[in-house]
């Protein structure tokens, strides 16, 4: 199904108009992909708007990226719509020494699992998360943040010490 370019432009225009001070670098990446940066302090409000007003009703994924050279952690959200074949990649930049952002579990229930994973693997602190505890790592590795690029064993060749 081909998506009308005007539709993707309307979504970007709507975001930029509604959040002129908190949305940046919005662009059409392809006929079905849109991307934008969001100020971390507005992430819940932006996600709620995307879900309620623009019908991005599904959080497809949420993860983090360690940008060690920029001294940042980016939280990356992939939002999609059941009604239209579009994916919106929304990113928020956080300081690497204190990567903290509001949880979006109040908007997308499945953020619970993604945020727990980013918490234990990258050290992202999610304020107001209902149950921020380790998901896959054993207790003795919690706080090591094994997917950060300065982790002693990065990149790991095996998962032997996770078993």
Tab-separated table of C-alpha atoms in Angstrom:
chain	number	residue	atom	x	y	z
A	1	UNK	CA	0.000	0.000	0.000
A	2	UNK	CA	1.499	3.311	-1.046
A	3	UNK	CA	1.328	6.152	1.456
A	4	UNK	CA	0.499	9.638	0.256
A	5	UNK	CA	3.511	11.926	0.786
A	6	UNK	CA	1.075	14.646	1.759
A	7	UNK	CA	-0.066	12.477	4.658
A	8	UNK	CA	3.475	12.176	6.041
A	9	UNK	CA	4.003	15.927	5.565
A	10	UNK	CA	0.758	16.608	7.430
A	11	UNK	CA	1.974	14.507	10.354
A	12	UNK	CA	5.287	16.385	10.509
A	13	UNK	CA	3.507	19.739	10.200
A	14	UNK	CA	1.087	18.757	12.948
A	15	UNK	CA	3.922	17.776	15.280
A	16	UNK	CA	5.935	20.915	14.540
A	17	UNK	CA	2.880	23.137	14.996
A	18	UNK	CA	1.741	21.505	18.246
A	19	UNK	CA	5.261	21.276	19.733
A	20	UNK	CA	7.302	24.084	18.111
A	21	UNK	CA	9.845	24.258	20.932
A	22	UNK	CA	10.218	20.556	21.649
A	23	UNK	CA	10.272	18.824	18.240
A	24	UNK	CA	13.305	19.171	15.990
A	25	UNK	CA	14.929	17.584	12.958
A	26	UNK	CA	11.629	16.122	11.758
A	27	UNK	CA	11.825	14.575	8.326
A	28	UNK	CA	10.367	12.070	5.923
A	29	UNK	CA	12.856	9.219	5.619
A	30	UNK	CA	10.830	7.241	3.085
A	31	UNK	CA	7.231	6.984	1.978
A	32	UNK	CA	6.419	5.000	5.141
A	33	UNK	CA	8.935	6.338	7.660
A	34	UNK	CA	9.036	9.608	9.572
A	35	UNK	CA	11.624	10.653	12.145
A	36	UNK	CA	11.967	13.442	14.680
A	37	UNK	CA	13.801	14.426	17.842
A	38	UNK	CA	11.869	15.347	20.970
A	39	UNK	CA	12.919	17.192	24.092
A	40	UNK	CA	13.110	14.604	26.860
A	41	UNK	CA	10.956	16.661	29.215
A	42	UNK	CA	8.012	16.556	26.808
A	43	UNK	CA	8.143	12.912	25.781
A	44	UNK	CA	4.932	11.812	27.551
A	45	UNK	CA	2.914	14.729	26.189
A	46	UNK	CA	4.241	14.146	22.668
A	47	UNK	CA	3.527	10.406	22.797
A	48	UNK	CA	0.022	11.037	24.093
A	49	UNK	CA	-0.604	13.458	21.223
A	50	UNK	CA	0.775	10.966	18.700
A	51	UNK	CA	-1.465	8.235	20.056
A	52	UNK	CA	-4.664	10.193	20.672
A	53	UNK	CA	-4.592	12.712	17.822
A	54	UNK	CA	-2.447	11.178	15.077
A	55	UNK	CA	-3.399	7.519	15.636
A	56	UNK	CA	0.092	6.173	16.343
A	57	UNK	CA	-1.558	3.597	18.541
A	58	UNK	CA	1.227	1.042	18.852
A	59	UNK	CA	4.682	1.220	20.414
A	60	UNK	CA	6.606	-1.170	18.169
A	61	UNK	CA	9.869	-0.843	20.072
A	62	UNK	CA	11.825	1.309	22.468
A	63	UNK	CA	15.537	1.085	23.059
A	64	UNK	CA	18.611	3.166	23.766
A	65	UNK	CA	21.770	3.942	21.828
A	66	UNK	CA	25.059	4.835	23.471
A	67	UNK	CA	26.610	7.765	21.611
A	68	UNK	CA	29.843	7.744	23.563
A	69	UNK	CA	31.604	10.349	21.375
A	70	UNK	CA	28.739	12.810	21.895
A	71	UNK	CA	28.509	11.903	25.584
A	72	UNK	CA	24.815	11.114	25.107
A	73	UNK	CA	22.351	8.285	25.359
A	74	UNK	CA	19.502	8.414	22.867
A	75	UNK	CA	16.220	6.780	23.711
A	76	UNK	CA	14.594	5.643	20.464
A	77	UNK	CA	10.858	4.959	20.118
A	78	UNK	CA	9.308	3.319	17.062
A	79	UNK	CA	5.617	4.156	16.925
A	80	UNK	CA	3.258	2.718	14.358
A	81	UNK	CA	-0.367	2.888	13.417
A	82	UNK	CA	-2.789	0.049	12.915
A	83	UNK	CA	-4.791	2.258	10.538
A	84	UNK	CA	-2.008	3.400	8.238
A	85	UNK	CA	1.276	1.792	7.162
A	86	UNK	CA	3.542	4.377	8.795
A	87	UNK	CA	6.336	4.193	11.346
A	88	UNK	CA	7.498	7.203	13.313
A	89	UNK	CA	10.958	7.071	14.853
A	90	UNK	CA	11.077	9.458	17.791
A	91	UNK	CA	14.375	10.085	19.589
A	92	UNK	CA	15.243	11.876	22.804
A	93	UNK	CA	18.785	12.869	23.744
A	94	UNK	CA	19.918	12.363	27.340
A	95	UNK	CA	23.200	13.213	29.054
A	96	UNK	CA	25.291	10.075	29.340
A	97	UNK	CA	26.234	10.746	32.970
A	98	UNK	CA	22.553	11.043	34.001
A	99	UNK	CA	20.265	9.425	31.411
A	100	UNK	CA	16.863	10.101	32.926
A	101	UNK	CA	13.495	10.439	31.195
A	102	UNK	CA	9.833	10.085	32.087
A	103	UNK	CA	8.324	6.653	31.498
A	104	UNK	CA	5.728	6.433	28.723
A	105	UNK	CA	3.977	3.429	30.302
A	106	UNK	CA	0.971	5.672	31.000
A	107	UNK	CA	0.551	6.048	27.221
A	108	UNK	CA	1.788	2.713	25.848
A	109	UNK	CA	1.448	-0.225	28.246
A	110	UNK	CA	4.134	-2.280	26.497
A	111	UNK	CA	6.772	0.374	27.229
A	112	UNK	CA	7.060	-1.427	30.578
A	113	UNK	CA	9.213	-4.207	29.111
A	114	UNK	CA	11.263	-2.038	26.754
A	115	UNK	CA	12.072	0.456	29.494
A	116	UNK	CA	13.127	-2.226	31.933
A	117	UNK	CA	15.502	-3.575	29.302
A	118	UNK	CA	17.000	-0.139	28.506
A	119	UNK	CA	17.323	0.506	32.239
A	120	UNK	CA	19.405	-2.559	32.934
A	121	UNK	CA	21.436	-2.636	29.705
A	122	UNK	CA	22.126	1.112	29.242
A	123	UNK	CA	21.376	2.653	32.648
A	124	UNK	CA	18.448	4.795	31.510
A	125	UNK	CA	16.396	5.837	34.538
A	126	UNK	CA	12.658	6.019	33.791
A	127	UNK	CA	10.845	8.300	36.212
A	128	UNK	CA	7.411	7.045	37.319
A	129	UNK	CA	7.915	3.594	35.834
A	130	UNK	CA	5.586	1.182	37.675
A	131	UNK	CA	8.177	-1.589	38.183
A	132	UNK	CA	11.705	-0.584	37.165
A	133	UNK	CA	13.700	-3.706	37.966
A	134	UNK	CA	15.957	-5.976	35.973
A	135	UNK	CA	14.346	-8.013	33.254
A	136	UNK	CA	17.065	-10.216	31.730
A	137	UNK	CA	20.296	-9.714	33.673
A	138	UNK	CA	21.146	-11.547	36.878
A	139	UNK	CA	21.233	-9.306	39.960
A	140	UNK	CA	25.039	-9.293	40.102
A	141	UNK	CA	25.270	-7.578	36.694
A	142	UNK	CA	22.680	-4.896	37.410
A	143	UNK	CA	24.384	-1.499	37.244
A	144	UNK	CA	27.137	-2.658	34.862
A	145	UNK	CA	25.217	-1.464	31.750
A	146	UNK	CA	26.688	-4.056	29.385
A	147	UNK	CA	25.489	-2.402	26.159
A	148	UNK	CA	27.331	0.841	26.804
A	149	UNK	CA	30.370	1.174	24.606
A	150	UNK	CA	32.764	1.702	27.506
A	151	UNK	CA	31.682	-1.500	29.212
A	152	UNK	CA	34.819	-3.521	29.902
A	153	UNK	CA	33.717	-6.512	27.821
A	154	UNK	CA	32.038	-4.551	24.989
A	155	UNK	CA	31.308	-5.958	22.517
A	156	UNK	CA	30.596	-9.322	24.002
A	157	UNK	CA	31.174	-12.236	21.672
A	158	UNK	CA	29.019	-14.615	23.683
A	159	UNK	CA	26.316	-14.501	26.301
A	160	UNK	CA	28.174	-17.013	28.515
A	161	UNK	CA	28.209	-14.771	31.564
A	162	UNK	CA	24.499	-14.008	31.261
A	163	UNK	CA	23.448	-17.614	31.744
